[in-house]
GROMACS .gro file of C-alpha atoms in nm:
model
  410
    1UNK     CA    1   0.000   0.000   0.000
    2UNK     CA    2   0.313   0.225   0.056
    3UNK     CA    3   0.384   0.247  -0.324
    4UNK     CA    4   0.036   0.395  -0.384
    5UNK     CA    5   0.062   0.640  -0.107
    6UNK     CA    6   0.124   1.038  -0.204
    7UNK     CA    7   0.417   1.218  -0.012
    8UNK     CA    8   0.605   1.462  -0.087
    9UNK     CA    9   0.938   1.359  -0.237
   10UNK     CA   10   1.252   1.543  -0.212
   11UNK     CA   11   1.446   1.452  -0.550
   12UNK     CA   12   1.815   1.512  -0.601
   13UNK     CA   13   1.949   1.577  -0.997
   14UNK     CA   14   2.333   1.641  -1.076
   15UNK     CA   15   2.356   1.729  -1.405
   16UNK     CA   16   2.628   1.837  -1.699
   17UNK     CA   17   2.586   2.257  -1.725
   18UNK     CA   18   2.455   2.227  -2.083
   19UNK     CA   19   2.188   2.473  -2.222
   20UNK     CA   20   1.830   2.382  -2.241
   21UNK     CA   21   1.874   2.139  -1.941
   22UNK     CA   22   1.676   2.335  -1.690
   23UNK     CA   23   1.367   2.336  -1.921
   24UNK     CA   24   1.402   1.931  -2.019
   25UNK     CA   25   1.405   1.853  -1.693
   26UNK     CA   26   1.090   2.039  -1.680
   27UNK     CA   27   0.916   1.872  -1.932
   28UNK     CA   28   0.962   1.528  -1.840
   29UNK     CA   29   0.722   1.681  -1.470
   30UNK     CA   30   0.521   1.869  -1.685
   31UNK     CA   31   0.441   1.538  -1.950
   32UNK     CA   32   0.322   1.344  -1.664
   33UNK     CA   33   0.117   1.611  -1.505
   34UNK     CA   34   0.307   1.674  -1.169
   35UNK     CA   35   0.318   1.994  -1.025
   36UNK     CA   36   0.678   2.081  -0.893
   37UNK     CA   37   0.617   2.275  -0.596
   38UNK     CA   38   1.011   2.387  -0.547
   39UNK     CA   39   1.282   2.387  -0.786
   40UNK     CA   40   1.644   2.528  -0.708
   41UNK     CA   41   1.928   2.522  -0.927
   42UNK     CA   42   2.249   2.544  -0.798
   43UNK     CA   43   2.625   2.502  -0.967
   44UNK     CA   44   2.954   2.365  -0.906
   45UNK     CA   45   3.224   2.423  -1.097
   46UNK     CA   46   3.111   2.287  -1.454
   47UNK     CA   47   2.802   2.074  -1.301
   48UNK     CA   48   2.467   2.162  -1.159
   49UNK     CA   49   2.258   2.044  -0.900
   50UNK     CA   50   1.878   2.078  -0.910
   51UNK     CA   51   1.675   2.011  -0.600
   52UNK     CA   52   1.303   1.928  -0.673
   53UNK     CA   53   1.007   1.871  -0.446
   54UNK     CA   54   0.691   1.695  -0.560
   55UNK     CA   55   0.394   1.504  -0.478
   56UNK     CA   56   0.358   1.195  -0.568
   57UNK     CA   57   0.342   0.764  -0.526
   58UNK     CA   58   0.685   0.565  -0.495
   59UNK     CA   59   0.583   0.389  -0.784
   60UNK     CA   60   0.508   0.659  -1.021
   61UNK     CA   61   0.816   0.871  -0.915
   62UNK     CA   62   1.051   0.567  -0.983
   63UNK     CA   63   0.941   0.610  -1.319
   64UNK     CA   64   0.996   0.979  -1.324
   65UNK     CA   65   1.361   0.904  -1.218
   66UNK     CA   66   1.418   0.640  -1.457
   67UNK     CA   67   1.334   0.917  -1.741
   68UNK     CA   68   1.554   1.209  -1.609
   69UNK     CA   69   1.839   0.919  -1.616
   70UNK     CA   70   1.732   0.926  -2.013
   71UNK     CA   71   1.801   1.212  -2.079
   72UNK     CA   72   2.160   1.347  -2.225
   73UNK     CA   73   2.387   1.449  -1.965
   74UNK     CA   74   2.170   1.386  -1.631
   75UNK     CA   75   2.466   1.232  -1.390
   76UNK     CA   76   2.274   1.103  -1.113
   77UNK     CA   77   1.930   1.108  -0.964
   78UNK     CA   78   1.841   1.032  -0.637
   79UNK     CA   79   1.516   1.068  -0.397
   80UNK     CA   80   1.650   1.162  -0.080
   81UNK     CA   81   1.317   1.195   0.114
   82UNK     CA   82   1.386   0.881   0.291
   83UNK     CA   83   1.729   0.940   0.488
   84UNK     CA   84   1.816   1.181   0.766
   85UNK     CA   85   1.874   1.485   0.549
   86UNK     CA   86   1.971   1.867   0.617
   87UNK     CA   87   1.727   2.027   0.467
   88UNK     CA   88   1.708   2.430   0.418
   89UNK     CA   89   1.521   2.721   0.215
   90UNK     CA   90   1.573   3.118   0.209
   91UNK     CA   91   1.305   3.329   0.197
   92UNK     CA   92   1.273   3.718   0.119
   93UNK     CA   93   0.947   3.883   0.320
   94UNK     CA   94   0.802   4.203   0.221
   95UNK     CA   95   0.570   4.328   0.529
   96UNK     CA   96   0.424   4.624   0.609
   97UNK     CA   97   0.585   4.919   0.812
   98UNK     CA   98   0.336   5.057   1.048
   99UNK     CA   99   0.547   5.235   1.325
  100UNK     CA  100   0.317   5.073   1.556
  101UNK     CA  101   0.420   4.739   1.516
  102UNK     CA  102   0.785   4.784   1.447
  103UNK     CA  103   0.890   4.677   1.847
  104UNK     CA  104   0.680   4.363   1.753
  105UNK     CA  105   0.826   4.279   1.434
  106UNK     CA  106   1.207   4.320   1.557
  107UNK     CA  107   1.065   4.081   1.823
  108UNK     CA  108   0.921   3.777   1.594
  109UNK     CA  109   1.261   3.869   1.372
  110UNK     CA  110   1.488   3.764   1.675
  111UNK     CA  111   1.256   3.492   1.805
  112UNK     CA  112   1.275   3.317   1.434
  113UNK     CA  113   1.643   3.439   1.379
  114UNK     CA  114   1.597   3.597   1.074
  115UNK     CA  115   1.759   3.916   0.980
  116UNK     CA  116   1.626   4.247   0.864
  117UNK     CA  117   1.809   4.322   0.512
  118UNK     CA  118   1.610   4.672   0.381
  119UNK     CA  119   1.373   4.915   0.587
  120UNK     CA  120   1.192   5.226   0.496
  121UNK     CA  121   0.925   5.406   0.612
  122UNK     CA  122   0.632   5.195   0.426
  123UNK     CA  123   0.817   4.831   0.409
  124UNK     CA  124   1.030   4.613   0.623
  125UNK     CA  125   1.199   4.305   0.419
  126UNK     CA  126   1.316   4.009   0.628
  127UNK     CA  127   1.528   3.739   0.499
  128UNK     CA  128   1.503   3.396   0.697
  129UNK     CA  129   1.663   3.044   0.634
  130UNK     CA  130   1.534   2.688   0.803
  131UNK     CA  131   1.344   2.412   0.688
  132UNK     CA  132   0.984   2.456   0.503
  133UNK     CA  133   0.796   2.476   0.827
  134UNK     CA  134   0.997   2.733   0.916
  135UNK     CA  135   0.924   2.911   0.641
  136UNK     CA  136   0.539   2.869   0.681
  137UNK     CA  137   0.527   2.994   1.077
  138UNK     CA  138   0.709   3.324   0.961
  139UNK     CA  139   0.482   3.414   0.688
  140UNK     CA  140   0.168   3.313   0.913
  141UNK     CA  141   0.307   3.547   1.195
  142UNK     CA  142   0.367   3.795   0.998
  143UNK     CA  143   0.067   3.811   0.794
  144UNK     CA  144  -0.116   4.040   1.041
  145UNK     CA  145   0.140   4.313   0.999
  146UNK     CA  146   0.023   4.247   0.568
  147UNK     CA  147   0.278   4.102   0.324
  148UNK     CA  148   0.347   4.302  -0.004
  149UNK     CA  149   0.581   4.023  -0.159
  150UNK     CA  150   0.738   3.660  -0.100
  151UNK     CA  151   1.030   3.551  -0.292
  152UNK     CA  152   1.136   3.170  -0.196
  153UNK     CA  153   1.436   2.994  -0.326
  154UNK     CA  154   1.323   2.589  -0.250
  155UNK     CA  155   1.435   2.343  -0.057
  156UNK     CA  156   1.820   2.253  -0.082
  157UNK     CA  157   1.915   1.938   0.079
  158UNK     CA  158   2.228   1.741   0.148
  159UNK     CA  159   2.233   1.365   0.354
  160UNK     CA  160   2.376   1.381   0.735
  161UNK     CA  161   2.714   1.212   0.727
  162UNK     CA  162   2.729   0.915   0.941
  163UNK     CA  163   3.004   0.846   1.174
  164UNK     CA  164   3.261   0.549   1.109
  165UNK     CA  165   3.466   0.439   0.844
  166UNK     CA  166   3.149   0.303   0.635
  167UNK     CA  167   3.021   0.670   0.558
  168UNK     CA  168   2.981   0.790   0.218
  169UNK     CA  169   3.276   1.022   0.248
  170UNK     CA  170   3.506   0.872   0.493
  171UNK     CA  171   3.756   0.751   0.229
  172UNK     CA  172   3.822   1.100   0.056
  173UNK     CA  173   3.815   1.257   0.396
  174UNK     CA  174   4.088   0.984   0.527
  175UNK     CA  175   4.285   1.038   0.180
  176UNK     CA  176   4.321   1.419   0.275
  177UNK     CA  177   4.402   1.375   0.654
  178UNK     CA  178   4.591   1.039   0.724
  179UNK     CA  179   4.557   1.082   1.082
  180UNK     CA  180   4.157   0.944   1.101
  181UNK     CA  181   4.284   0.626   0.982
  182UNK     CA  182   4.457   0.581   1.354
  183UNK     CA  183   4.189   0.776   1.549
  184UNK     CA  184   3.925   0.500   1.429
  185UNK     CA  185   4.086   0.186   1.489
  186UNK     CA  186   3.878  -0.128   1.425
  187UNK     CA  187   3.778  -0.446   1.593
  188UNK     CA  188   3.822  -0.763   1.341
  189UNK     CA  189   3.454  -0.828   1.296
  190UNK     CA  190   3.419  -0.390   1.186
  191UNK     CA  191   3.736  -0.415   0.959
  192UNK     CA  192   3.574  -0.721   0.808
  193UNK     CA  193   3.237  -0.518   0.749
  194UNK     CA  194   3.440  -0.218   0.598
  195UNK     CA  195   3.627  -0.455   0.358
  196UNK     CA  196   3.349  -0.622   0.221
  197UNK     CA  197   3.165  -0.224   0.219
  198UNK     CA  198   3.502  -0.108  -0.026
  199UNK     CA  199   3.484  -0.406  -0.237
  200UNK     CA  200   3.103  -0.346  -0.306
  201UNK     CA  201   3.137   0.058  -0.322
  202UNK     CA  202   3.300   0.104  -0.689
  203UNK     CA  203   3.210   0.480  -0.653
  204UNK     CA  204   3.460   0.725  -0.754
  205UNK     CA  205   3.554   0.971  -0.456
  206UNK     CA  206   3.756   1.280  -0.424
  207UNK     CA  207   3.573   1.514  -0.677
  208UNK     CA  208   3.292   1.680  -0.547
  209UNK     CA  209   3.031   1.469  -0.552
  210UNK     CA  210   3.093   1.103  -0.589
  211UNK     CA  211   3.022   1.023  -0.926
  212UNK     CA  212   3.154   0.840  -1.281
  213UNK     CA  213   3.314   1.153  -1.465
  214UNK     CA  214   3.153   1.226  -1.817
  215UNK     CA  215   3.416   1.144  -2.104
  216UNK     CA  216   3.542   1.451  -2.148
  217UNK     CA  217   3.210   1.631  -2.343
  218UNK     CA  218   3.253   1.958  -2.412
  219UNK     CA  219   2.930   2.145  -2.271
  220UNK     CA  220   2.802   2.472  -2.351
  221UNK     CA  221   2.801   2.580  -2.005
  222UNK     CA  222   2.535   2.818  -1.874
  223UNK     CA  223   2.525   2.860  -1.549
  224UNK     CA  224   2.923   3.050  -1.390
  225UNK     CA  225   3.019   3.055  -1.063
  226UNK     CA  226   3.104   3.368  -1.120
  227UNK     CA  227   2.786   3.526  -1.300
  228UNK     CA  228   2.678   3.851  -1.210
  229UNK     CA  229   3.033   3.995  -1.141
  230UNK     CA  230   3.030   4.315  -1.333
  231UNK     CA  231   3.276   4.379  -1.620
  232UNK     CA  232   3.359   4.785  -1.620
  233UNK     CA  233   3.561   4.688  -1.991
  234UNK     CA  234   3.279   4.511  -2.132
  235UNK     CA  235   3.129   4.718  -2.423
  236UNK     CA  236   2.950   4.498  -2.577
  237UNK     CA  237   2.611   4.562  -2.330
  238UNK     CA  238   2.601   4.243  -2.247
  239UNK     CA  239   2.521   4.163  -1.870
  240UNK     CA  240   2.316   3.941  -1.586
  241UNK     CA  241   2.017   4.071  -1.558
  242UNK     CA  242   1.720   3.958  -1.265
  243UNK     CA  243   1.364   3.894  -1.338
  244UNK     CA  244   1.100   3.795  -1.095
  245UNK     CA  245   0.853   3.648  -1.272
  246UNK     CA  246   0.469   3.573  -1.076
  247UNK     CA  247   0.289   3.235  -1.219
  248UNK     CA  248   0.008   3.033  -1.168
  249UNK     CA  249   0.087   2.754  -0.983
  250UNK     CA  250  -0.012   2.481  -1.185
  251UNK     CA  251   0.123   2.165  -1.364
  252UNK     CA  252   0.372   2.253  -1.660
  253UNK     CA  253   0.408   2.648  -1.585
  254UNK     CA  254   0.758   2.572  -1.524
  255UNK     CA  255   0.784   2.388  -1.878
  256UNK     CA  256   0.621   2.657  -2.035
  257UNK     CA  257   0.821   2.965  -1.884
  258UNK     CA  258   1.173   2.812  -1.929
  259UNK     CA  259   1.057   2.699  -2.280
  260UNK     CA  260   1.051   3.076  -2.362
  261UNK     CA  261   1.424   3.111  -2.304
  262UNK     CA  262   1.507   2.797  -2.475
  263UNK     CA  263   1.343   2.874  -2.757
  264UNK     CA  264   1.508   3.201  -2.783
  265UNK     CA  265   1.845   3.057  -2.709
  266UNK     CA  266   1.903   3.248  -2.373
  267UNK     CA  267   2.101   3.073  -2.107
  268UNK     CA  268   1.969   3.042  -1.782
  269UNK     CA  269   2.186   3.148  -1.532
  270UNK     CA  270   2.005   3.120  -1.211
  271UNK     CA  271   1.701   2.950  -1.110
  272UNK     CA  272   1.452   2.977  -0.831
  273UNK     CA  273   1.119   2.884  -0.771
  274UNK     CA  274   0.914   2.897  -0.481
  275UNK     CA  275   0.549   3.014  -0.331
  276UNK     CA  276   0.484   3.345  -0.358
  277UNK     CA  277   0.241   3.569  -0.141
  278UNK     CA  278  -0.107   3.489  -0.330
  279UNK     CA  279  -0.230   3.171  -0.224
  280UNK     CA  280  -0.212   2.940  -0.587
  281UNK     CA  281   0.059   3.150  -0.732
  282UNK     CA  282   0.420   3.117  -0.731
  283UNK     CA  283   0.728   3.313  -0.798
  284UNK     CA  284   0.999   3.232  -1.052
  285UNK     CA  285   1.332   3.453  -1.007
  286UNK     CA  286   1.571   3.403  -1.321
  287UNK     CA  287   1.920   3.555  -1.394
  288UNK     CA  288   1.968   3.560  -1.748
  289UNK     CA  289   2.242   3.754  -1.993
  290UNK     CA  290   2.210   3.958  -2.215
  291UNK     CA  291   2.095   4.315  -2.362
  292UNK     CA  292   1.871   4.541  -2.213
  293UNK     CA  293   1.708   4.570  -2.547
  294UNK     CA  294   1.729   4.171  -2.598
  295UNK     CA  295   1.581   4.116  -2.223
  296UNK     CA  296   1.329   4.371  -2.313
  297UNK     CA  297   1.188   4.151  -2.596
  298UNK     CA  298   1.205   3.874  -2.380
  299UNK     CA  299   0.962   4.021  -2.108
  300UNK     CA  300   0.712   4.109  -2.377
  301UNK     CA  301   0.723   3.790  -2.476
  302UNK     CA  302   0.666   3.637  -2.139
  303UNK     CA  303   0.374   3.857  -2.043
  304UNK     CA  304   0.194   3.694  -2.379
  305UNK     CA  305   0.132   3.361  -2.114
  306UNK     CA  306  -0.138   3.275  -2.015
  307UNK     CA  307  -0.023   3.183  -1.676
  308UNK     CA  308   0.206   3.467  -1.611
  309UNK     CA  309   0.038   3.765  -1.418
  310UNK     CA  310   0.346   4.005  -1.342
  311UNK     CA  311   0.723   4.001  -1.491
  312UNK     CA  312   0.953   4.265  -1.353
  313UNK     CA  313   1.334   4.359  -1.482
  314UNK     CA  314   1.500   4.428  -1.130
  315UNK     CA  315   1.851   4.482  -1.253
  316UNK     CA  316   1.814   4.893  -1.320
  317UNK     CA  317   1.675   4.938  -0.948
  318UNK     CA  318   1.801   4.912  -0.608
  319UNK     CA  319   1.743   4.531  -0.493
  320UNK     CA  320   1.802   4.286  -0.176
  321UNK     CA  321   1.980   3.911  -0.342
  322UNK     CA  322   2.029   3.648  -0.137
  323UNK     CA  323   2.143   3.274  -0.234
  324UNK     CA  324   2.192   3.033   0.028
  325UNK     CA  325   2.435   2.729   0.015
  326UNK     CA  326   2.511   2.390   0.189
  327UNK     CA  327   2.862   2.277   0.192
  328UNK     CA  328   3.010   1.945   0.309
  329UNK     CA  329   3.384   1.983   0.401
  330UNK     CA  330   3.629   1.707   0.485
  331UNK     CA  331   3.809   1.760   0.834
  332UNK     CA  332   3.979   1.633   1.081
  333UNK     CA  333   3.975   1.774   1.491
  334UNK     CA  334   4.256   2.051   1.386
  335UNK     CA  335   4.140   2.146   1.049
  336UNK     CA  336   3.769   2.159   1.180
  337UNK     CA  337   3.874   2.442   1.423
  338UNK     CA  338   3.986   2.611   1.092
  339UNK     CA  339   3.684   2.554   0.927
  340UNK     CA  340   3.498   2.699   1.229
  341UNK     CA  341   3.682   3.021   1.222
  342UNK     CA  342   3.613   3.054   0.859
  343UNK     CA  343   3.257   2.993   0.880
  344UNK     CA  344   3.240   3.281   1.173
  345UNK     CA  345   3.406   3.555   0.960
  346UNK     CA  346   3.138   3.445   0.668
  347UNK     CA  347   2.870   3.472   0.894
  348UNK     CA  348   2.784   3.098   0.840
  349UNK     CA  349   2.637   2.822   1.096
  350UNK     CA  350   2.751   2.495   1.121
  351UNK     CA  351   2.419   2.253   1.083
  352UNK     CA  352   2.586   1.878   1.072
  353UNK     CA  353   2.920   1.733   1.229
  354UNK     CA  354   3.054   1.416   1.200
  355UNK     CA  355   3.429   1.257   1.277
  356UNK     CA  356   3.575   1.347   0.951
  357UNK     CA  357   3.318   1.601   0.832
  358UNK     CA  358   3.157   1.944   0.895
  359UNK     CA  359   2.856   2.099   0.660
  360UNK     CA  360   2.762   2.489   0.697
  361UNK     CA  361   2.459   2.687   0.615
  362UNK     CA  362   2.575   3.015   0.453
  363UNK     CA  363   2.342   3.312   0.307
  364UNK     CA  364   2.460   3.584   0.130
  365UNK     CA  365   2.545   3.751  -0.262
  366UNK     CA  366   2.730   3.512  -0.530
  367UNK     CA  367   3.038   3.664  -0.436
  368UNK     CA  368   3.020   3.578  -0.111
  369UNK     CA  369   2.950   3.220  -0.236
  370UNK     CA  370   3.257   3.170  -0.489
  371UNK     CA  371   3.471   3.318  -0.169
  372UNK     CA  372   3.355   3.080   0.089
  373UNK     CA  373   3.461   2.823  -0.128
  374UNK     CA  374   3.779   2.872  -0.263
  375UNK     CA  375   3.896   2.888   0.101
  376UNK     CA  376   3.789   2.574   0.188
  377UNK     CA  377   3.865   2.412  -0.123
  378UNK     CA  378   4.222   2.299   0.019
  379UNK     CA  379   4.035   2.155   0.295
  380UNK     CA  380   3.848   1.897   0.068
  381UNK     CA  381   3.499   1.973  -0.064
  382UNK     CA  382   3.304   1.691  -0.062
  383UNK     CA  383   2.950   1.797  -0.125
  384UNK     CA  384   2.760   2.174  -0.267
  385UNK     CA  385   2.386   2.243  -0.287
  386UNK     CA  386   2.338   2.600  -0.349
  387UNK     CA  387   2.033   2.768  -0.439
  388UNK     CA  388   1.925   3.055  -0.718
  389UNK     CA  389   1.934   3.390  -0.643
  390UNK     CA  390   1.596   3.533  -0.475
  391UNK     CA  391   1.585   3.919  -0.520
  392UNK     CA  392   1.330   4.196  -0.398
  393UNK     CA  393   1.322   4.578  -0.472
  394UNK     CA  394   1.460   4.785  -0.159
  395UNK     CA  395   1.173   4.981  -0.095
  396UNK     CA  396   1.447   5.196   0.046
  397UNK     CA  397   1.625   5.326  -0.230
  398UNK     CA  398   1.969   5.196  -0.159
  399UNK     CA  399   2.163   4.942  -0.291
  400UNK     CA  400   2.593   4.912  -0.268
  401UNK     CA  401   2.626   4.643  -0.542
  402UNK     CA  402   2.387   4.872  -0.797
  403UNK     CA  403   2.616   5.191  -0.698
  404UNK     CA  404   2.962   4.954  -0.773
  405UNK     CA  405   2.873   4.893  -1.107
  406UNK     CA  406   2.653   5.133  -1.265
  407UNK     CA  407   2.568   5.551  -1.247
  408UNK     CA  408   2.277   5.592  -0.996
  409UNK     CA  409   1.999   5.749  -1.231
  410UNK     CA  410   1.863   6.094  -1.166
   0.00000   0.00000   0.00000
């Protein structure tokens, strides 16, 4: 009876960066009529991760996954829902300013541990991170105070590492730090049990996530760890550019919205989609290159759906980004100090700790991102889930990244 049972399912995708993927992956949902009710799209180096979350049977979902594996370039698909799991989301709240309740509002802020990123003197925006019921106790709390906008990344997820020498990552942790070899010595009847484990695990480790490389295929790679970083030599016009985009949320919306940019030839940069702040709808927030006279077109041709009510260029005004990241990190007792002192000048939390490794929950701009990680890259990275970027206007007027890179208009 278990396979005919619907739950929601928390699916794992790691993927070759190649164009049109996003929107594939899209279709083969949208075919079978499921409604994906989170969707972020994260990258590493020259792969991508998408985290989905549907509804569904076992049985019918095993299907599902045995068509993404079809598809060209798809690495690895996994359901995760089952195991112990850290599982996060960021979220962007637009509420109300009434002076009244500002005492109260700084109060539920501290009591949820969010942070206030923009105020003014008719809107307060709050960014929070935690898992989905998190998410859905702020925005009830706050709905008295009345919500102007919601912009939601989706759930991220990576598994909790277990402890011992049998744990997914022990042996590329033990192959950067020798010493955890002689900190976990073994009875006879263990070393037997981790013997026969290594002769059935034919897994590739050491890379970032342990999987059989691709034979050397050339992609043409869309999403950069480095997007958004602004070019003052560039001439050409040519730069990311943030749209929130407000859609019914129904079956095959996704499909339909990311089939505009295929179509077109645009290359998705950044992807997030989450609920928005109108019961049935949701919110899509893209990042996608190109002209302001080329994005221009694109809009136009994006309000001509059906299911679209609103789409909105953010890059020319003041905004509040946020991404959020998981990262697994090899250690060892002295390096995980290290770590540790890292992760408090980024601001970031550690949320799982085993013997040989330590995973952090970090928030923050793509720059902030890319930096977090090349310090801890000679440490050993052995897993990233990152999300898209989630933006909303600052209602305030000011914005440091907009003044870096461009005139302020008049």
């Amino acid at each position: 009876m278990l396979l005919f049972r619907v739950r929601r399912h928390t699916i794992s995708v790691f993927v070759g960066d190649e164009s049109g993927m996003i929107n594939r992956i899209a279709g083969v949902f949208a075919r079978r009529g499921y409604n994906i009710e989170s969707l972020a799209v994260g990258l590493n180096k020259d792969k991508a991760l998408f985290t989905i979350v549907v509804s569904g049977t076992e049985r019918v979902l095993e299907q599902v996954m045995k068509q993404l594996l079809k598809l060209v370039n798809v690495l690895k698909v996994e359901d995760i829902s089952k195991e112990p799991q850290v599982e996060r989301e960021l979220m962007l709240i637009k509420i109300n300013a009434d002076p009244r309740y500002r005492l109260e509002v700084k109060w539920l802020v501290d009591i949820f541990r969010a942070k206030i990123v923009d105020i003014s003197e008719k809107a307060i925006t709050i960014e929070v991170t935690g898992d989905p019921g998190k998410m859905v106790a702020v925005q009830r709390n706050l709905s008295k105070f009345g919500i102007q906008e919601v912009a939601r990344t989706g759930k991220i997820a990576l598994r909790r590492e277990r402890m011992g020498e049998d744990a997914p990552f022990w042996r590329f942790s033990a192959a950067s730090y020798p010493d955890l070899e002689e900190m976990n010595k073994r009875t006879p009847l263990q070393a037997k049990k981790r013997t026969e484990y290594q002769e059935s695990d034919k897994s590739t480790g050491g890379d970032v996530y342990p999987v059989e490389s691709s034979d050397n295929h050339s992609f043409n790679q869309v999403l950069d760890a480095h997007w958004g970083v602004l070019n003052e030599e560039d001439t050409s016009g040519l730069r990311s550019h943030t749209l929130s985009i407000v859609v019914n949320d129904a079956p095959g919306v996704l499909n339909i919205v990311t089939g505009v940019f295929a179509r077109r030839g645009y290359n998705i940069q950044s992807l997030a989609v989450g609920h928005a702040e109108v019961e049935g709808r949701s919110r899509i927030t893209t990042v996608v290159p190109g002209t302001d006279e080329s994005i221009g077109k694109l809009v136009q041709q994006l309000y001509k759906l059906i299911d679209v009510h609103d789409v909105m260029d953010l890059t020319m005004m003041p905004f509040a980004e946020r991404e959020l990241m998981l990262i697994k990190i090899a250690v060892n007792s002295t390096a995980r100090r290290n770590v540790l002192d890292i992760a408090s000048i980024f601001r970031a939390k550690a949320v799982d700790v085993s013997d040989h490794t330590i995973t952090l929950e970090v928030t923050g701009d793509v720059n902030k991102m890319v930096a977090l990680q090349r310090l801890l890259e000679p440490c050993g990275i052995c897993e990233v889930a990152r999300t898209g970027r989630v933006a909303l206007t600052r209602e305030s007027g000011v914005d440091s990244s907009y003044l870096r890179g461009y005139s302020y208009p008049v």
